[in-house]
Short mmCIF file of C-alpha atoms and ligand atoms in Angstrom, two decimals:
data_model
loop_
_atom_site.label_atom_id
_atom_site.label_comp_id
_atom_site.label_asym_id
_atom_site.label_seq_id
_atom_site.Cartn_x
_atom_site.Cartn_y
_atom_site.Cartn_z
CA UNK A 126 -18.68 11.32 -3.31
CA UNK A 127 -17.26 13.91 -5.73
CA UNK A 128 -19.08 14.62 -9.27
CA UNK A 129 -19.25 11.38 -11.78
CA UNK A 130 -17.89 14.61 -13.92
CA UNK A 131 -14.78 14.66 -11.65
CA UNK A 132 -13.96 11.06 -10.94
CA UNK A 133 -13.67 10.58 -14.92
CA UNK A 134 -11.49 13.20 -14.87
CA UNK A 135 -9.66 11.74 -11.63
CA UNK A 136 -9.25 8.37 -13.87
CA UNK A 137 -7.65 9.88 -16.76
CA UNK A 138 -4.97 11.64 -15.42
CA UNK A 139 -4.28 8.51 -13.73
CA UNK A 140 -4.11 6.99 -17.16
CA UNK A 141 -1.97 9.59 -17.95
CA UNK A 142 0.58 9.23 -14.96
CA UNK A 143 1.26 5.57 -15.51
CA UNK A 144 1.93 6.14 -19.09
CA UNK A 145 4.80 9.39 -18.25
CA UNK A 146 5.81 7.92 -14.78
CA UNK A 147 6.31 4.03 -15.04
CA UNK A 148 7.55 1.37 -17.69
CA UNK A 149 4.82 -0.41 -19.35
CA UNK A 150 2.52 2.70 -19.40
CA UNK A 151 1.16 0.75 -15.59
CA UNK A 152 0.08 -2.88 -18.04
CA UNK A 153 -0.87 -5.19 -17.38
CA UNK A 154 -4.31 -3.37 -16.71
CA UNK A 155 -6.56 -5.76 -14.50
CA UNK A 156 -10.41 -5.45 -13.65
CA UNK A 157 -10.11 -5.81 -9.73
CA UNK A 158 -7.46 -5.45 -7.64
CA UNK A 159 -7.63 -8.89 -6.71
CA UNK A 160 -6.78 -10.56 -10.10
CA UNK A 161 -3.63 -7.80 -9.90
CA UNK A 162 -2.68 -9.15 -6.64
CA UNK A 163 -3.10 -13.09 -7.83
CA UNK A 164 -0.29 -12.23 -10.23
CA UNK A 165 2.34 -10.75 -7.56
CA UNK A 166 1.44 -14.05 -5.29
CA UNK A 167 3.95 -16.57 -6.84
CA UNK A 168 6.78 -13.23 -6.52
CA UNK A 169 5.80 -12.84 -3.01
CA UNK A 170 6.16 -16.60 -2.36
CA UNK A 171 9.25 -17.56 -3.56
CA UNK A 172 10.95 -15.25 -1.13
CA UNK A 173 12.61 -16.11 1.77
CA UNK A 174 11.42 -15.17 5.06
CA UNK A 175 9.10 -12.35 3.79
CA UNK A 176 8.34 -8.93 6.11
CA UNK A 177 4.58 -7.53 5.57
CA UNK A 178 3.83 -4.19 6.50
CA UNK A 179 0.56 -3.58 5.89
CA UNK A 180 -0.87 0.32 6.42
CA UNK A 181 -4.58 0.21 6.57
CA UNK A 182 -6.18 -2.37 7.64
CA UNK A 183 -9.83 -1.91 9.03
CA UNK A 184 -11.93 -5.09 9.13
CA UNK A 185 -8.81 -7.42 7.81
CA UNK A 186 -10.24 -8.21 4.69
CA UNK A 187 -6.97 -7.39 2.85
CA UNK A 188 -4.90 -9.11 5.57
CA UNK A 189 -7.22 -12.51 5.79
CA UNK A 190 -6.77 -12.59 1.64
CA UNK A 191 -2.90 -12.75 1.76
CA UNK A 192 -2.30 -14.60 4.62
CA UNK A 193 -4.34 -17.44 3.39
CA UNK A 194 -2.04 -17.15 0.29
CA UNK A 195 1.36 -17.10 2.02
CA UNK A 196 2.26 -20.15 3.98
CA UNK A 197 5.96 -19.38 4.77
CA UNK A 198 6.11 -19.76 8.71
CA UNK A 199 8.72 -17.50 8.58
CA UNK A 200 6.59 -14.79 7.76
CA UNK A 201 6.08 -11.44 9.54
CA UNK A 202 2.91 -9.20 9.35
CA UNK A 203 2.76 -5.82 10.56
CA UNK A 204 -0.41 -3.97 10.40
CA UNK A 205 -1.14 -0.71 11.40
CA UNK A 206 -4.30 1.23 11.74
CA UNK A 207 -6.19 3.30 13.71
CA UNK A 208 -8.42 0.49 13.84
CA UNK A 209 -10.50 4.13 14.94
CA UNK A 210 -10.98 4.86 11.14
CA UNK A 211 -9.66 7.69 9.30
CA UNK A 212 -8.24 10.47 11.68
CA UNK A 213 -9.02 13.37 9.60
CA UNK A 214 -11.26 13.59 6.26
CA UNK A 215 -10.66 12.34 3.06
CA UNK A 216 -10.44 15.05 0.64
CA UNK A 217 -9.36 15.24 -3.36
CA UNK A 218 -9.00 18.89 -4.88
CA UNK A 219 -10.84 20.59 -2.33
CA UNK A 220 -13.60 18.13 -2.28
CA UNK A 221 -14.46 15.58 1.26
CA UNK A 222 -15.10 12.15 -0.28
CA UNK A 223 -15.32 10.59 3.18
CA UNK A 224 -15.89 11.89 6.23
CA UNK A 225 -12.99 11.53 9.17
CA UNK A 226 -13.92 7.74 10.75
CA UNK A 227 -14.84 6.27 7.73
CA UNK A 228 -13.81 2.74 7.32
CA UNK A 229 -14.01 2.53 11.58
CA UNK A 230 -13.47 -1.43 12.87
CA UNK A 231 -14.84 -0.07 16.11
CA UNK A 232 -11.25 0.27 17.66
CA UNK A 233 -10.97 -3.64 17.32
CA UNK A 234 -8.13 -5.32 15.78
CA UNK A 235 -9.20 -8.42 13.07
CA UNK A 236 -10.08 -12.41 14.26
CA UNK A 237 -7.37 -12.84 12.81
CA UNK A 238 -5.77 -16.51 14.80
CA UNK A 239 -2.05 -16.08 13.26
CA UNK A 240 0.75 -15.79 14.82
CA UNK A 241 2.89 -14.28 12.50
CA UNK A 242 0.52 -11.24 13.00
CA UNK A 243 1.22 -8.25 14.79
CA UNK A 244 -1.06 -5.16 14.96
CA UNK A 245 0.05 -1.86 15.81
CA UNK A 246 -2.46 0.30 17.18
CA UNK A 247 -2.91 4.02 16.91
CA UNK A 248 -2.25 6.54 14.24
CA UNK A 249 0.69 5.28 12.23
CA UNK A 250 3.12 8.57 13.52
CA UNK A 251 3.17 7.26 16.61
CA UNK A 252 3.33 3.39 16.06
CA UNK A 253 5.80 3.46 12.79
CA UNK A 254 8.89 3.26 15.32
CA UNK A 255 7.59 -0.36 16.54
CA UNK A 256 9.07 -1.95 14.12
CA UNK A 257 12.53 -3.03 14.57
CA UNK A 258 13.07 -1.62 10.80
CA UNK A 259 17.11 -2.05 10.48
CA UNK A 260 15.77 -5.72 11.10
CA UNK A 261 13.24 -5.73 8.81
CA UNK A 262 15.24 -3.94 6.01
CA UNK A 263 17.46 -7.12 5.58
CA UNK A 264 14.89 -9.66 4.72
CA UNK A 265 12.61 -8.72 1.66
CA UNK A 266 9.92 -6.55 2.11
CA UNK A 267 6.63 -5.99 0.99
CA UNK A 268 4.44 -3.05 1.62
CA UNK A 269 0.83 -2.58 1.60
CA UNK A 270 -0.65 0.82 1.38
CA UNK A 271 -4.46 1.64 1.56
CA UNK A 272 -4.12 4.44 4.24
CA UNK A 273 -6.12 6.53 1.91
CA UNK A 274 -4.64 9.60 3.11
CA UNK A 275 -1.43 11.76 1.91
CA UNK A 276 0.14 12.18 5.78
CA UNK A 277 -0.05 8.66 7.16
CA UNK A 278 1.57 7.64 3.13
CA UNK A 279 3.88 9.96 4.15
CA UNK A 280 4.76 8.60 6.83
CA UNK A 281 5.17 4.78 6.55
CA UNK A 282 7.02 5.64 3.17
CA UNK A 283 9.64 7.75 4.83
CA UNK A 284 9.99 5.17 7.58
CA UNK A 285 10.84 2.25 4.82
CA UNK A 286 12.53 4.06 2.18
CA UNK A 287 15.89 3.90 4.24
CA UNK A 288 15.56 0.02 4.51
CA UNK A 289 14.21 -0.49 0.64
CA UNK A 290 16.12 -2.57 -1.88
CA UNK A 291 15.59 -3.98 -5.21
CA UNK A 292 12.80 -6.46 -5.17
CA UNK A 293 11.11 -5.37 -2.64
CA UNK A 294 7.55 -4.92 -4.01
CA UNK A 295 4.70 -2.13 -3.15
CA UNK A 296 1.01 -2.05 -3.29
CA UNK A 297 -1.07 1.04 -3.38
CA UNK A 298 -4.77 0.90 -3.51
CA UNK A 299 -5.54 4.53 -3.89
CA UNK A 300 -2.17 5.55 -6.59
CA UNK A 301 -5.25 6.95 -8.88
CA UNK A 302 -5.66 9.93 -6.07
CA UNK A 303 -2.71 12.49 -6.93
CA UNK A 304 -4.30 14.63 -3.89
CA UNK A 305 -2.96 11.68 -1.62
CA UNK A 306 -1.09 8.48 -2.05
CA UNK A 307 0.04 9.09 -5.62
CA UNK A 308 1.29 12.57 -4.44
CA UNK A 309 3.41 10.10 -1.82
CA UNK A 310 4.66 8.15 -4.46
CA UNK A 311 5.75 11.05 -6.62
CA UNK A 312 7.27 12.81 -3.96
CA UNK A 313 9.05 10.21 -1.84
CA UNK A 314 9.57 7.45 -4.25
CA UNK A 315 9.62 8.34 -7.96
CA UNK A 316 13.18 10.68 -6.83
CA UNK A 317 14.75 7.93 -4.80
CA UNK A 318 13.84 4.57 -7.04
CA UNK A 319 13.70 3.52 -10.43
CA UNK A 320 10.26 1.11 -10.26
CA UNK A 321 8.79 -1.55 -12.70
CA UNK A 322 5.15 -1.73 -12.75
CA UNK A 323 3.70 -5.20 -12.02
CA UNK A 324 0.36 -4.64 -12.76
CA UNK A 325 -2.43 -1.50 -12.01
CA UNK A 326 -6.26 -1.42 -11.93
CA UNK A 327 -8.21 1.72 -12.91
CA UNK A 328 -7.17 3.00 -8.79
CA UNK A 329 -4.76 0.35 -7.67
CA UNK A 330 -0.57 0.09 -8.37
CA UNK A 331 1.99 -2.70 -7.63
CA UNK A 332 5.89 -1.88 -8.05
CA UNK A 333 8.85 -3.43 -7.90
CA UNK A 334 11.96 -1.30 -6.61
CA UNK A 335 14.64 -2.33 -9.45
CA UNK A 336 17.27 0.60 -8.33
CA UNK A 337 18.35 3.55 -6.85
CA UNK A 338 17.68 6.34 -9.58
CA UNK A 339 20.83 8.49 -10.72
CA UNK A 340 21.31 11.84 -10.30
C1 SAM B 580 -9.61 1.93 3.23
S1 SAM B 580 -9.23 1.47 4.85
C2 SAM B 580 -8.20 0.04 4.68
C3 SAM B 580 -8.90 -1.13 4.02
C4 SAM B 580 -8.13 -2.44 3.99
N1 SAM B 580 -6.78 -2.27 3.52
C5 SAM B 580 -8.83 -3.43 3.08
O1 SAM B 580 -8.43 -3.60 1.93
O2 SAM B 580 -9.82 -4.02 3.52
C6 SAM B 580 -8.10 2.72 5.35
C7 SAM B 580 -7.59 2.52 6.75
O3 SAM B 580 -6.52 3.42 7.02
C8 SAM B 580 -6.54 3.73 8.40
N2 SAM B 580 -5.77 4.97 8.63
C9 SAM B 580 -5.84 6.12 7.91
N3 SAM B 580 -5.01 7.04 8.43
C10 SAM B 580 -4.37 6.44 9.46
C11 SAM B 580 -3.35 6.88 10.37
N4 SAM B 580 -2.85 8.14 10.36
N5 SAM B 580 -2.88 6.00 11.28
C12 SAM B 580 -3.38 4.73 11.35
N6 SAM B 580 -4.36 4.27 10.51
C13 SAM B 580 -4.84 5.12 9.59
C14 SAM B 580 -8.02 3.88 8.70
O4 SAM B 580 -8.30 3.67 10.08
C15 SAM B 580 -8.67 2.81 7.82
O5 SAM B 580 -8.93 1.63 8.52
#
């Protein structure tokens, strides 16, 4: 892990982001990111026919949480991962903070006895084009990012922000790293989308696309 020195310093420019970058300065602030994902349940919910993509999974933790949460039949999962771990190291400002097959499910997919599930094995440049995303794109979507790493962010963002609308909601886990998924956000979305905040932790983000963004 890097320096207690540098994470503080990590954690403030965070602060500092969701204050310049996103209405409500990123409040409501929660504790863990599962009290911020209790509040975007009932959103999630009340829409109709709801597609999940999901980018990082590992064990299914994440996945066996919201599942249990949404009961819409109509629902569709996708979740990618290498299911191998990461492919290549994690690394913030020149520093590793964990090693290339961290987070490894053994290359097996979750227990996981739903069939609205789909997994999508491999490393997400080769399994993005599964999808059937012109599909997708017309019901409401919600993605779920933990890939940890800029490229793979890259990636799946590029891949949905053709199909994104307003209300379609977004879930980082990592937006506090601006080495890697908040340097996805700023580059790919913050251009494209104006975005209300519905809640961050102290490492976690969850928008809501309200717009294109003129000009
Ligand atoms: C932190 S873990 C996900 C944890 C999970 N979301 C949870 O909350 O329990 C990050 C995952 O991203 C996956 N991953 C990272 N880069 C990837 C890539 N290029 N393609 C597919 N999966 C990738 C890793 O295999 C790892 O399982």
């Amino acid at each position: 892990m890097a320096s207690p020195f540098s994470q503080v310093g990590v954690l403030a420019d965070y602060a500092a982001w969701k204050r310049a970058r996103l209405e409500r300065n990123g409040n409501p602030l929660f504790a863990h990111r599962e009290k911020l994902w209790e509040t975007i349940v009932p959103t999630l919910a009340r829409k109709d026919s709801l597609v999940v993509m999901e980018f990082g999974v590992a064990w299914g933790y994440a996945t066996k949480w919201w599942l249990s949460r949404l009961s819409d039949p109509r629902l569709e999962w996708h979740g990618f991962d290498t299911f191998t771990g990461l492919p290549t190291t994690w690394d913030r400002a020149g520093l590793t903070i964990y090693d290339a097959g961290s987070f490894s499910a053994g290359g097996n997919t979750p227990p996981i006895q739903d069939p609205r599930v789909q997994w999508h094995v491999g490393d997400v440049g080769a399994t993005v084009g599964e999808v059937d995303w012109d599909q997708a794109g017309k019901r409401p979507l919600f993605l779920f990012l933990d890939f940890d790493l800029y490229e793979p962010t890259r990636i799946a963002l590029e891949a949905a922000v053709p199909h994104l609308k307003p209300g379609d909601v977004m879930y980082f886990d990592e937006a506090f790293d601006a080495w890697n998924e908040r340097r996805a956000i700023d580059e790919i979305l913050v251009p494209r989308f104006t975005l209300r905040c519905h809640g961050s932790t102290a490492t976690a983000l969850a928008l809501e696309i309200t717009g294109p963004r003129a000009g």
